Coordinates of C-alpha atoms in Angstrom, one line a residue:
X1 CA 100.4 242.9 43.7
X2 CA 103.9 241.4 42.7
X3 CA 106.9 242.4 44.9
X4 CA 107.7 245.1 42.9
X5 CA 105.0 246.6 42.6
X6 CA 104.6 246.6 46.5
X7 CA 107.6 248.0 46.8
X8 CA 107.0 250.7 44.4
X9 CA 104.1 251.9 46.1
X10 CA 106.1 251.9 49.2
X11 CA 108.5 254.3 47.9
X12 CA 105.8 256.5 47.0
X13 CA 104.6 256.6 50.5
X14 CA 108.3 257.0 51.5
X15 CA 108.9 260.0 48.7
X16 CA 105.7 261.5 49.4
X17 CA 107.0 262.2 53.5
X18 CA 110.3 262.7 52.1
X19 CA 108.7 265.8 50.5
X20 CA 107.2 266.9 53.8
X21 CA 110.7 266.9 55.4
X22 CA 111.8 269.3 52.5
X23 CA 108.9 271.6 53.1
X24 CA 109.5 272.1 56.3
X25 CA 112.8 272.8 56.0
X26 CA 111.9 275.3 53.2
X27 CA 109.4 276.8 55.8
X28 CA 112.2 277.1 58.1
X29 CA 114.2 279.2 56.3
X30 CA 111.6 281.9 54.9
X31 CA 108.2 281.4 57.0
X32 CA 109.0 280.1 60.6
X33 CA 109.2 282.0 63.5
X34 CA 112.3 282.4 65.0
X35 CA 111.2 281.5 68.5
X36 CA 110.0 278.0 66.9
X37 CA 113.5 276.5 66.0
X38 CA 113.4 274.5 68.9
X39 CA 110.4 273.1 68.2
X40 CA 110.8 272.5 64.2
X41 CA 113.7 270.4 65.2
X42 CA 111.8 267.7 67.1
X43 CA 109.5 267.7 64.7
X44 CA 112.2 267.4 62.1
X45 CA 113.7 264.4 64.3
X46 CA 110.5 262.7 64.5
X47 CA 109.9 262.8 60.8
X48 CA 113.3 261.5 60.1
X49 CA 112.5 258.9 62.7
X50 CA 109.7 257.1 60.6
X51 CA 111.8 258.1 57.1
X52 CA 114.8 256.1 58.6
X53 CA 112.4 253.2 59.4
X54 CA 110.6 253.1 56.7
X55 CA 114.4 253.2 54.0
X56 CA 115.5 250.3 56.3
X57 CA 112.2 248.2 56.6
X58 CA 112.9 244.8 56.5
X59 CA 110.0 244.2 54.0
X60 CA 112.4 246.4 51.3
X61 CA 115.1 244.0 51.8
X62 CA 112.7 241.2 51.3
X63 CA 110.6 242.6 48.3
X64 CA 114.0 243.8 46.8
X65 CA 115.4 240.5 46.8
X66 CA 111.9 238.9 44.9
X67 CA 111.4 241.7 42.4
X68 CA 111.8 241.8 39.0
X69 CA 111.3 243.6 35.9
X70 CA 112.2 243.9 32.6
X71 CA 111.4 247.7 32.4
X72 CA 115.1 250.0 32.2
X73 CA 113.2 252.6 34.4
X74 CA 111.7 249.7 37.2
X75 CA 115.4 248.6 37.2
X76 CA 116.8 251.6 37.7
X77 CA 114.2 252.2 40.7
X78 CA 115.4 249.2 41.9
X79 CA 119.0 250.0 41.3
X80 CA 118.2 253.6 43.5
X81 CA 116.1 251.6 46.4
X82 CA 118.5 249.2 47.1
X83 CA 121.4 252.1 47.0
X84 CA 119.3 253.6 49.6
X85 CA 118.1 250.3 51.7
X86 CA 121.6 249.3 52.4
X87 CA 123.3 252.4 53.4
X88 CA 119.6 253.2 55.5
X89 CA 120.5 249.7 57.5
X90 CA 124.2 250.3 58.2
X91 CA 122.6 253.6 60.1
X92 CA 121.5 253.5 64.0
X93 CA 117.7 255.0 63.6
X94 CA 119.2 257.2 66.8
X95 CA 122.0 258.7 64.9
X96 CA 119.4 259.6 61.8
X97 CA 116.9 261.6 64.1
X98 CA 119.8 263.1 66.3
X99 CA 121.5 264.7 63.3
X100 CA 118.0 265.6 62.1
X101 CA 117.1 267.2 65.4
X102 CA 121.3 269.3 65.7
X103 CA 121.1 270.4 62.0
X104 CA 117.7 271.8 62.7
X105 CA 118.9 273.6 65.7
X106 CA 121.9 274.4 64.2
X107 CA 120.9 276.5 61.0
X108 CA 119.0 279.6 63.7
X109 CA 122.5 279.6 65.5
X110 CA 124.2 279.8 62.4
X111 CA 122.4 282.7 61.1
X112 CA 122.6 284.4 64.8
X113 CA 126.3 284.1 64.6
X114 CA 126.8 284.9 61.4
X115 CA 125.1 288.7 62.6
X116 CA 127.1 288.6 65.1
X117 CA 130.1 287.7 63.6
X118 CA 131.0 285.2 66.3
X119 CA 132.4 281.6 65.2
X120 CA 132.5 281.1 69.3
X121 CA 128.9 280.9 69.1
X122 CA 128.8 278.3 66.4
X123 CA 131.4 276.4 67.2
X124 CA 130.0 274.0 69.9
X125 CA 127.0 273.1 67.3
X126 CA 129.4 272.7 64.3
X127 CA 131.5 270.1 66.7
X128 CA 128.2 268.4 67.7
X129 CA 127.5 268.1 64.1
X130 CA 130.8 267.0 62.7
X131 CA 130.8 264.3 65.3
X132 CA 128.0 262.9 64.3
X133 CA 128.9 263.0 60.9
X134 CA 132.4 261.3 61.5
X135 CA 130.0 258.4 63.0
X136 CA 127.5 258.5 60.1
X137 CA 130.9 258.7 57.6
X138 CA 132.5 255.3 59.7
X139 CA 129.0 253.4 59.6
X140 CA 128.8 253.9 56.1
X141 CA 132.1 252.9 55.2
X142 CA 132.0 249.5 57.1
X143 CA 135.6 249.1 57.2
X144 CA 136.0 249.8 53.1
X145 CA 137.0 252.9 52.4
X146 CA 137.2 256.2 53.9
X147 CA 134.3 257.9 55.7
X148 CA 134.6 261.1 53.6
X149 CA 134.0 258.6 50.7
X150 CA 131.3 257.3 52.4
X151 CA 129.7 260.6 52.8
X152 CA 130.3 261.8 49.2
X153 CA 127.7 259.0 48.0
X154 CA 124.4 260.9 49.4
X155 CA 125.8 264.1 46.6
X156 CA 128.0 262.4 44.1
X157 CA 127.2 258.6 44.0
X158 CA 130.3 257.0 41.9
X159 CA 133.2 259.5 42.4
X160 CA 135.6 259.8 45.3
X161 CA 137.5 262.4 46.7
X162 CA 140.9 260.9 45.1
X163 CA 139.2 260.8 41.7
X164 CA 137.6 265.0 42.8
X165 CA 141.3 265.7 43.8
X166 CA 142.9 265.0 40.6
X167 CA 140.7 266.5 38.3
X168 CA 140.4 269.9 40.5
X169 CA 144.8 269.9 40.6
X170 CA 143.8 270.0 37.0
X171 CA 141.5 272.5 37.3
X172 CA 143.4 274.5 39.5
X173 CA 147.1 275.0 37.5
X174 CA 144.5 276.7 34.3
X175 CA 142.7 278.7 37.0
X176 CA 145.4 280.3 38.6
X177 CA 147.3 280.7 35.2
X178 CA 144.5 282.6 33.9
X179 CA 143.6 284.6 36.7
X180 CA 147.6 285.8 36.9
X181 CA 146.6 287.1 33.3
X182 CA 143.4 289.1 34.2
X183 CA 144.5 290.3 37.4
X184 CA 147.9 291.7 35.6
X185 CA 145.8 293.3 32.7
X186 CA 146.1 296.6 32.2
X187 CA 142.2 296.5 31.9
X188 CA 139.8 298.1 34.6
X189 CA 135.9 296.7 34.1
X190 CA 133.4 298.8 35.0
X191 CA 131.1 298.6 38.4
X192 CA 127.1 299.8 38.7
X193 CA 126.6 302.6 40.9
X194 CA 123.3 304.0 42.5
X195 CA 120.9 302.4 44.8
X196 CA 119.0 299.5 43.8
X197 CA 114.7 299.7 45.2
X198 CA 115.3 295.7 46.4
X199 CA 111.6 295.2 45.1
X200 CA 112.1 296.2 42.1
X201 CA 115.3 293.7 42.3
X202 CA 112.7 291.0 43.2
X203 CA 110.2 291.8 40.0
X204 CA 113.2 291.8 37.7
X205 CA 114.4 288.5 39.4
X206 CA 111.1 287.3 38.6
X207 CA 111.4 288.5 34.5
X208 CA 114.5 286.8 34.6
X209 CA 113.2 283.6 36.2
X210 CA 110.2 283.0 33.9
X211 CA 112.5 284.2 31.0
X212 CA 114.7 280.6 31.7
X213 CA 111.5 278.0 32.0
X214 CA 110.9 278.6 35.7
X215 CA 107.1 277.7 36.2
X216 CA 105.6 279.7 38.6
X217 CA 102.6 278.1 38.8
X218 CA 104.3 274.5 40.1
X219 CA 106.8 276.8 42.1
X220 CA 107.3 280.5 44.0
X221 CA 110.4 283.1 44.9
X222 CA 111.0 284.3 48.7
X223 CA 113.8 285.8 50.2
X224 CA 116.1 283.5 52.5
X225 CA 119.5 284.4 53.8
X226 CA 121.0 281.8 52.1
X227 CA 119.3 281.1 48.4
X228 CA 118.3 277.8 47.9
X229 CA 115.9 275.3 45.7
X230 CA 113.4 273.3 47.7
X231 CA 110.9 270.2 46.0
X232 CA 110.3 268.3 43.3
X233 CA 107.9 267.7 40.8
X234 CA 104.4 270.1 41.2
X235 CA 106.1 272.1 44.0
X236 CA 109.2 272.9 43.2
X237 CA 110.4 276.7 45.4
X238 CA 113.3 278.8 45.3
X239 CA 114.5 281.9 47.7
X240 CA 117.2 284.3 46.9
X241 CA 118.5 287.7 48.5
X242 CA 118.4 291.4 47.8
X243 CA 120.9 293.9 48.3
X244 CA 120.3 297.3 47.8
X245 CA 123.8 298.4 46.9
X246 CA 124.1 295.2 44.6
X247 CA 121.6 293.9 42.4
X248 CA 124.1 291.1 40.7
X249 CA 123.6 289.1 43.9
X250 CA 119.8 289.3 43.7
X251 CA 119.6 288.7 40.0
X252 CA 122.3 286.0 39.6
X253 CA 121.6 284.0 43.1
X254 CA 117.9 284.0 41.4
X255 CA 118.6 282.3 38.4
X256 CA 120.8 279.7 39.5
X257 CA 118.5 278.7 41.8
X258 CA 116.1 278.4 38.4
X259 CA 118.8 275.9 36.7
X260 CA 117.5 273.5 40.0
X261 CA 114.4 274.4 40.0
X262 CA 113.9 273.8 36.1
X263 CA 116.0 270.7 36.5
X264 CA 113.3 269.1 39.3
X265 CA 110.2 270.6 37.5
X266 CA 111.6 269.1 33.9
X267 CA 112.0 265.7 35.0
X268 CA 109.7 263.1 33.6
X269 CA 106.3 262.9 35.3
X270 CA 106.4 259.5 35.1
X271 CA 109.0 259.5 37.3
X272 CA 107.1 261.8 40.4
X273 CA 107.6 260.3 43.8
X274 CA 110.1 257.6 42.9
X275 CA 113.9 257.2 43.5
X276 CA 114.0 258.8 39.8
X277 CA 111.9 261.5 40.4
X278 CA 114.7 264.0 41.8
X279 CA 118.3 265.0 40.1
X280 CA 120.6 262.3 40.0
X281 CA 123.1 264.2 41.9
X282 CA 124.2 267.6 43.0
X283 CA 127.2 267.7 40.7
X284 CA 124.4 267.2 37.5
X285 CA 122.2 269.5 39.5
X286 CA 125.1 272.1 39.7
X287 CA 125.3 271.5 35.6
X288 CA 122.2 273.3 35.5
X289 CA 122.1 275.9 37.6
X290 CA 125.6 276.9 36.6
X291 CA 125.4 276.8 32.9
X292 CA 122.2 278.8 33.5
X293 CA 124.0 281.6 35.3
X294 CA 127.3 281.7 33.8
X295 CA 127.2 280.4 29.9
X296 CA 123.6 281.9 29.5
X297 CA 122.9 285.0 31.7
X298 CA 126.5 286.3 31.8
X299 CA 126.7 285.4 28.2
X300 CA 127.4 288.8 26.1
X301 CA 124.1 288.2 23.9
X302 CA 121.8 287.3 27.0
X303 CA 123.8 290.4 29.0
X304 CA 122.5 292.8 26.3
X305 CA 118.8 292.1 26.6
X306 CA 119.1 292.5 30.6
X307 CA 120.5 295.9 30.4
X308 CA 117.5 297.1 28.6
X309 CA 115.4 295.6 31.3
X310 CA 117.9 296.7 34.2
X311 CA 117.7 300.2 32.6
X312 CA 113.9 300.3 32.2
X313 CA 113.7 298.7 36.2
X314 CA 116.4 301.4 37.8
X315 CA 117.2 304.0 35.5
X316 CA 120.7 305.2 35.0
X317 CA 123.2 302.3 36.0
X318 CA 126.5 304.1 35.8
X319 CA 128.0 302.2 32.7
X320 CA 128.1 303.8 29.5
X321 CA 126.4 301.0 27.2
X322 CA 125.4 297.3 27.1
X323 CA 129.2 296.5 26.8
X324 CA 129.8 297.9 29.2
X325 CA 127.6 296.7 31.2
X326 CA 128.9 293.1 30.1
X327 CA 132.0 293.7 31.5
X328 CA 130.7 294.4 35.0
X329 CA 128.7 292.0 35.1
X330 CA 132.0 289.5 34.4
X331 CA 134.5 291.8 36.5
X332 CA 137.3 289.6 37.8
X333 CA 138.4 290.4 41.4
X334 CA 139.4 288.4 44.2
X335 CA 136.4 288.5 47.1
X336 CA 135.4 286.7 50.2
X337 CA 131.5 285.4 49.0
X338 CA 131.6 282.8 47.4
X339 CA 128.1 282.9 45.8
X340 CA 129.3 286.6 44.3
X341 CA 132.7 285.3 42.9
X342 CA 133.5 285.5 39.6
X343 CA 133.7 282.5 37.3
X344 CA 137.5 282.4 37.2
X345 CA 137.7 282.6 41.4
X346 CA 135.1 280.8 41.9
X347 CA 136.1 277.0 41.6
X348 CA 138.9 278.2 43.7
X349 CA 136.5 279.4 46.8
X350 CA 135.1 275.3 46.0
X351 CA 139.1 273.5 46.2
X352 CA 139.7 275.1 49.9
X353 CA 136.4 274.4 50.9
X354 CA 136.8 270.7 50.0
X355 CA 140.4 269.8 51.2
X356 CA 139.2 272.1 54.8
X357 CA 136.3 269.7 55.3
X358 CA 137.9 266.6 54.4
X359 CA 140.7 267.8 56.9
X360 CA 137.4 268.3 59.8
X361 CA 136.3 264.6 58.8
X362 CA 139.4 262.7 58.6
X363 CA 140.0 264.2 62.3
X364 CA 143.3 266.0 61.2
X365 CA 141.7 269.5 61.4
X366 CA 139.6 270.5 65.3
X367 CA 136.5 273.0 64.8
X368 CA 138.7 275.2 67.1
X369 CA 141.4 275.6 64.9
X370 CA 138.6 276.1 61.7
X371 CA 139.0 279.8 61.4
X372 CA 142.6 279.9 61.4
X373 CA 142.7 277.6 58.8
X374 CA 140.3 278.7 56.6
X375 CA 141.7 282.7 56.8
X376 CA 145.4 281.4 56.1
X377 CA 143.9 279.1 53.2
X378 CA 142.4 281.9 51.9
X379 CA 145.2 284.5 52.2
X380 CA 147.5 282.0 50.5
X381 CA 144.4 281.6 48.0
X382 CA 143.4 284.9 47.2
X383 CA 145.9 287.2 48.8
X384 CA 143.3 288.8 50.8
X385 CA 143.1 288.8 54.2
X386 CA 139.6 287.9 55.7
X387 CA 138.1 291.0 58.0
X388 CA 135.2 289.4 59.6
X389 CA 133.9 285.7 60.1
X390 CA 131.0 287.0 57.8
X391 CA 133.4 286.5 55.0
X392 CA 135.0 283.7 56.2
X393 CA 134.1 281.0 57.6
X394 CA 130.4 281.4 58.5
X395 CA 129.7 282.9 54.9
X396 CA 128.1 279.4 53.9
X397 CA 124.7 277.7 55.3
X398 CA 126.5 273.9 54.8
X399 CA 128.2 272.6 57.7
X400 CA 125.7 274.3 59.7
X401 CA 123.0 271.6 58.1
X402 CA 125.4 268.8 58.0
X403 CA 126.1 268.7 54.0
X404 CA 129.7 267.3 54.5
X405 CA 130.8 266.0 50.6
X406 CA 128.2 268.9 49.7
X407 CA 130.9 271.5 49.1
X408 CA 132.8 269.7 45.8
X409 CA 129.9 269.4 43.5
X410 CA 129.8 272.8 42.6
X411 CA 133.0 272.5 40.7
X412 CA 131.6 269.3 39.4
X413 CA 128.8 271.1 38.2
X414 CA 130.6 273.9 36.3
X415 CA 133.2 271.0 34.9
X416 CA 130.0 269.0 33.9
X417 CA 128.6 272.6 32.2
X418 CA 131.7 273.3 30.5
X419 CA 130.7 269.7 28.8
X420 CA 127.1 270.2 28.3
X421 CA 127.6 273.8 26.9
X422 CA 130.5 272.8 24.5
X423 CA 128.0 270.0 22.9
X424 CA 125.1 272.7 22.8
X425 CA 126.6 275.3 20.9
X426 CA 127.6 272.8 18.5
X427 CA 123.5 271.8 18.3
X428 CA 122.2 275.3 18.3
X429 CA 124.6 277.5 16.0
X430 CA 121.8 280.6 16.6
X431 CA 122.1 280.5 20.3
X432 CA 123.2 284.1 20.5
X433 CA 120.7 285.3 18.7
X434 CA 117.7 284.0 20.5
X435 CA 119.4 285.0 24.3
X436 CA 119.9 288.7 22.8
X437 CA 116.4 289.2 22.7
X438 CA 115.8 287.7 26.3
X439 CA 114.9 284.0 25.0
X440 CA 116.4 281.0 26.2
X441 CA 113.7 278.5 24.8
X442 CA 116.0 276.3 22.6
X443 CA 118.8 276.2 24.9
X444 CA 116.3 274.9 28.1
X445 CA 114.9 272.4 25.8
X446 CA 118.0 271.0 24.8
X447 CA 119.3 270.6 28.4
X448 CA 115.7 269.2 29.1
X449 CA 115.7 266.9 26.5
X450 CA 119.1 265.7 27.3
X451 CA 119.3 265.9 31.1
X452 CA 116.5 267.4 32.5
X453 CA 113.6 264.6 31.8
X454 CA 115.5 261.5 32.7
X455 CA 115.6 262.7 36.5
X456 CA 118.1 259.3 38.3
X457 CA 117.4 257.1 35.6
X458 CA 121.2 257.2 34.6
X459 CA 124.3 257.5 37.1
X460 CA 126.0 260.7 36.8
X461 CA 129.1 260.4 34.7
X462 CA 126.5 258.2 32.1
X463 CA 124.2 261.1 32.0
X464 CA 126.5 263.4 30.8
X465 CA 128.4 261.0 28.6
X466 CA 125.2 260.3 26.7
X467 CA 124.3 264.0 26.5
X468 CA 127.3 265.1 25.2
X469 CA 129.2 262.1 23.5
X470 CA 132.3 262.1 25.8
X471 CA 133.1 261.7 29.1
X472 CA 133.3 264.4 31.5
X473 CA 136.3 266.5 30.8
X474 CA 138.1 269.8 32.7
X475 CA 139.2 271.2 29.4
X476 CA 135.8 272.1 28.0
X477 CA 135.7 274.2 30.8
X478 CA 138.8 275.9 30.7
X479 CA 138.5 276.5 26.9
X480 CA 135.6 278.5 28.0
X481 CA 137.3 280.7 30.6
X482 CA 139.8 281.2 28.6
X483 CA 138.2 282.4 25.1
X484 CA 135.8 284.6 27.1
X485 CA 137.9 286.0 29.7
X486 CA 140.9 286.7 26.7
X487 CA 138.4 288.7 24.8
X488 CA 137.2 291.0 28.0
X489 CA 140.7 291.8 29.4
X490 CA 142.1 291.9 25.9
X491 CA 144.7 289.0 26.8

């Protein structure tokens, strides 16, 4: 075997137990038993023990230095391994399994807190975390560059949070501008009323799911408290969450989830258990699961053919037709959950959450003083005032699992589907058509065609340059919000 061929099977080997790691994480959120956390986390250190060992080998530096190819996917293997290799050997194997071991641990006393609606609980294993991640965030750096930075790589290789910054102040001045105008119309959208039978809300989410490409014979739905994608490839799962007074949150969390899980079970096969054979980044991922949810499934067309199905599902909904039932499904009010905010509040839940966690990393803001600063940010934000830590700051699963740089690619991902959905209307002038009747076919094979298949064969910013002929851009986005937003509050 050449070197790079040795190395290639390597990887394998390496992606293959890489996938292992993800299952049992998966496990742990929907399967596990509770009185087993404290045992999934060793297990969880010792696997990303031999996963550290293996990314910093000294044979991949060696075979890495000897390979060669002429193929544009081999290079870009070896473009992703040695990314990999030499941030895996500025890391002490130590620091690797004991984040591994406290995120594990960390993610039951999350969830307990967040019942009990006491950050006190949380707080010593958030400080144990963030410390940690301050040291990962320094090793990485080596001296250049901030440790934030650093961090961002592992989600958003290629951007930086000075580069983020400026294009969310961007962002931000059209958010708030718009939101001023919809809050201050004299416009009042509709909500559903009744009870919703939360397995029936599962059997719809599953319409809805096979409706956008989601295989279910390479994947599977389960309930989690925090929705999430897990896998790649032939095994690729999701989870979402049922609410009985609000099936939005249900059907919504399910296909977002969908844009991932489409994204991972679209890629190239050729790719499977390489460096290419998972989304290039979570900003691209975010593309997917956001233009999914929003610019599809809130579209008006798409919104039509659900409330037939809603309808036929539950009954009466307590909205008068299918437009009306369009405008609850896009009502505009300021709320605490993230996950159930609107598209013009949304990116705004994303901003605070960024500068908050650059302020924990950079050392200028104590885990102590986290609740304060998130309620004021959020009062200043939204002009509500936060009632419970439920809604504040232990709504989200991320610190809690060590995903520091996590938070910003969300607001990447609907910037990058602004893009993506400008330059596939242009391509597919019937769109509207096909999603009123509960079909998304040409609109998932144009994102798989362009995005989708070529898994981390391109960086990010490429990726979406080549699939849309310019360079990512806020103003797609806002042009969107804007013309859709206008026409429901009559602006």
């Amino acid at each position: 075997m050449t070197a790079f061929e040795e190395l290639m099977a390597f990887q394998r080997e390496t992606s293959a137990l890489s996938q292992v790691a993800g299952r049992l994480g998966w496990d742990q959120e929907t399967m596990m038993p509770s009185g087993a956390a404290a045992q999934r986390s060793e297990e969880m250190a010792a696997l990303e023990a031999v996963l550290h060992a293996r990314r910093s080998d000294e044979r991949v530096g060696d075979w890495l230095e000897t390979a060669t190819t002429e193929d544009p996917v081999g290079q870009a293997n070896l473009r992703e391994i040695r990314r990999t290799y030499e941030r895996a050997t500025k890391l002490p194997a130590k620091l690797s399994a004991e984040l591994a071991r406290e995120t594990s641990l960390a993610q039951g006393v999350w969830a307990q807190a967040r019942a009990d609606e006491d950050f006190d609980q949380f707080a010593p294993s958030l400080s144990r975390i963030l410390a940690l991640k301050q040291e990962q965030g320094a090793a990485l750096a080596d001296g250049q560059g901030s440790a934030y930075d650093a961090l961002l790589v592992d989600y958003e290789p290629g951007t930086t949070a000075e580069t983020i910054g400026a294009m969310f102040a961007e962002l931000r001045a059209g958010l708030v501008v718009l939101r001023e105008k919809v809050l201050g119309a004299d416009v009042a959208a509709p909500e559903l009323q009744g009870a919703f039978d939360e397995d029936m809300q599962m059997r719809v989410a599953e319409r809805m799911a096979v409706a956008f490409g989601y295989d279910l014979d390479r994947g599977r739905i389960d309930r989690a408290v925090h929705p999430f994608s897990s896998g790649s490839g032939t095994d690729v799962r999701i989870t979402t969450r049922t609410d009985a007074r609000d099936p939005f949150n249900c059907l919504f969390s399910t296909i977002h989830e969908v844009g991932h899980a489409t994204y991972e079970q679209g890629i190239d096969p050729q790719h499977a258990l390489t460096k290419l054979g998972r989304g290039v980044s979570m900003g691209v991922h975010e593309s997917q699961s956001r233009i999914y949810e929003n610019q599809f499934a809130r579209s008006r067309a798409f919104c039509g053919w659900l409330y037939g199905e809603m309808q036929q599902a539950f009954g009466a909904l307590g909205v008068a037709d299918a437009d009306s039932f369009y405008a609850a499904v896009n009502r505009v009010a300021p709320g605490y959950i993230r996950t159930e905010a609107d598209e013009v509040h949304y990116n705004l839940h994303i901003m605070m959450r960024f500068d908050l966690e650059q302020a924990l990393v950079s050392g200028d803001l104590a885990v102590g003083d986290l609740p304060g600063a998130w309620n004021d940010r959020f009062a200043a934000d939204f002009g509500v005032v936060v009632d419970k830590p439920s809604n504040g700051v232990l709504q989200d699963i991320h610190w809690s699992v060590g995903l520091f740089g996590y938070f910003p690619t969300y607001t990447l991902g609907n910037v990058y589907a602004g893009c993506l959905h400008q330059a596939l209307r242009a391509d597919l002038p019937d769109l509207d058509a096909e999603l009123a009747a509960g079909q998304t076919g040409s609109a998932t094979a144009w994102l798989r065609e362009r995005v989708q298949r070529h898994g981390g064969l391109y960086e990010p910013i490429d990726l979406i340059t080549r699939a849309t002929g310019d360079a990512p851009s806020v103003q797609p986005l806002l042009q969107y919000l804007d013309q859709k937003f206008s026409a429901l509050y009559r602006l």
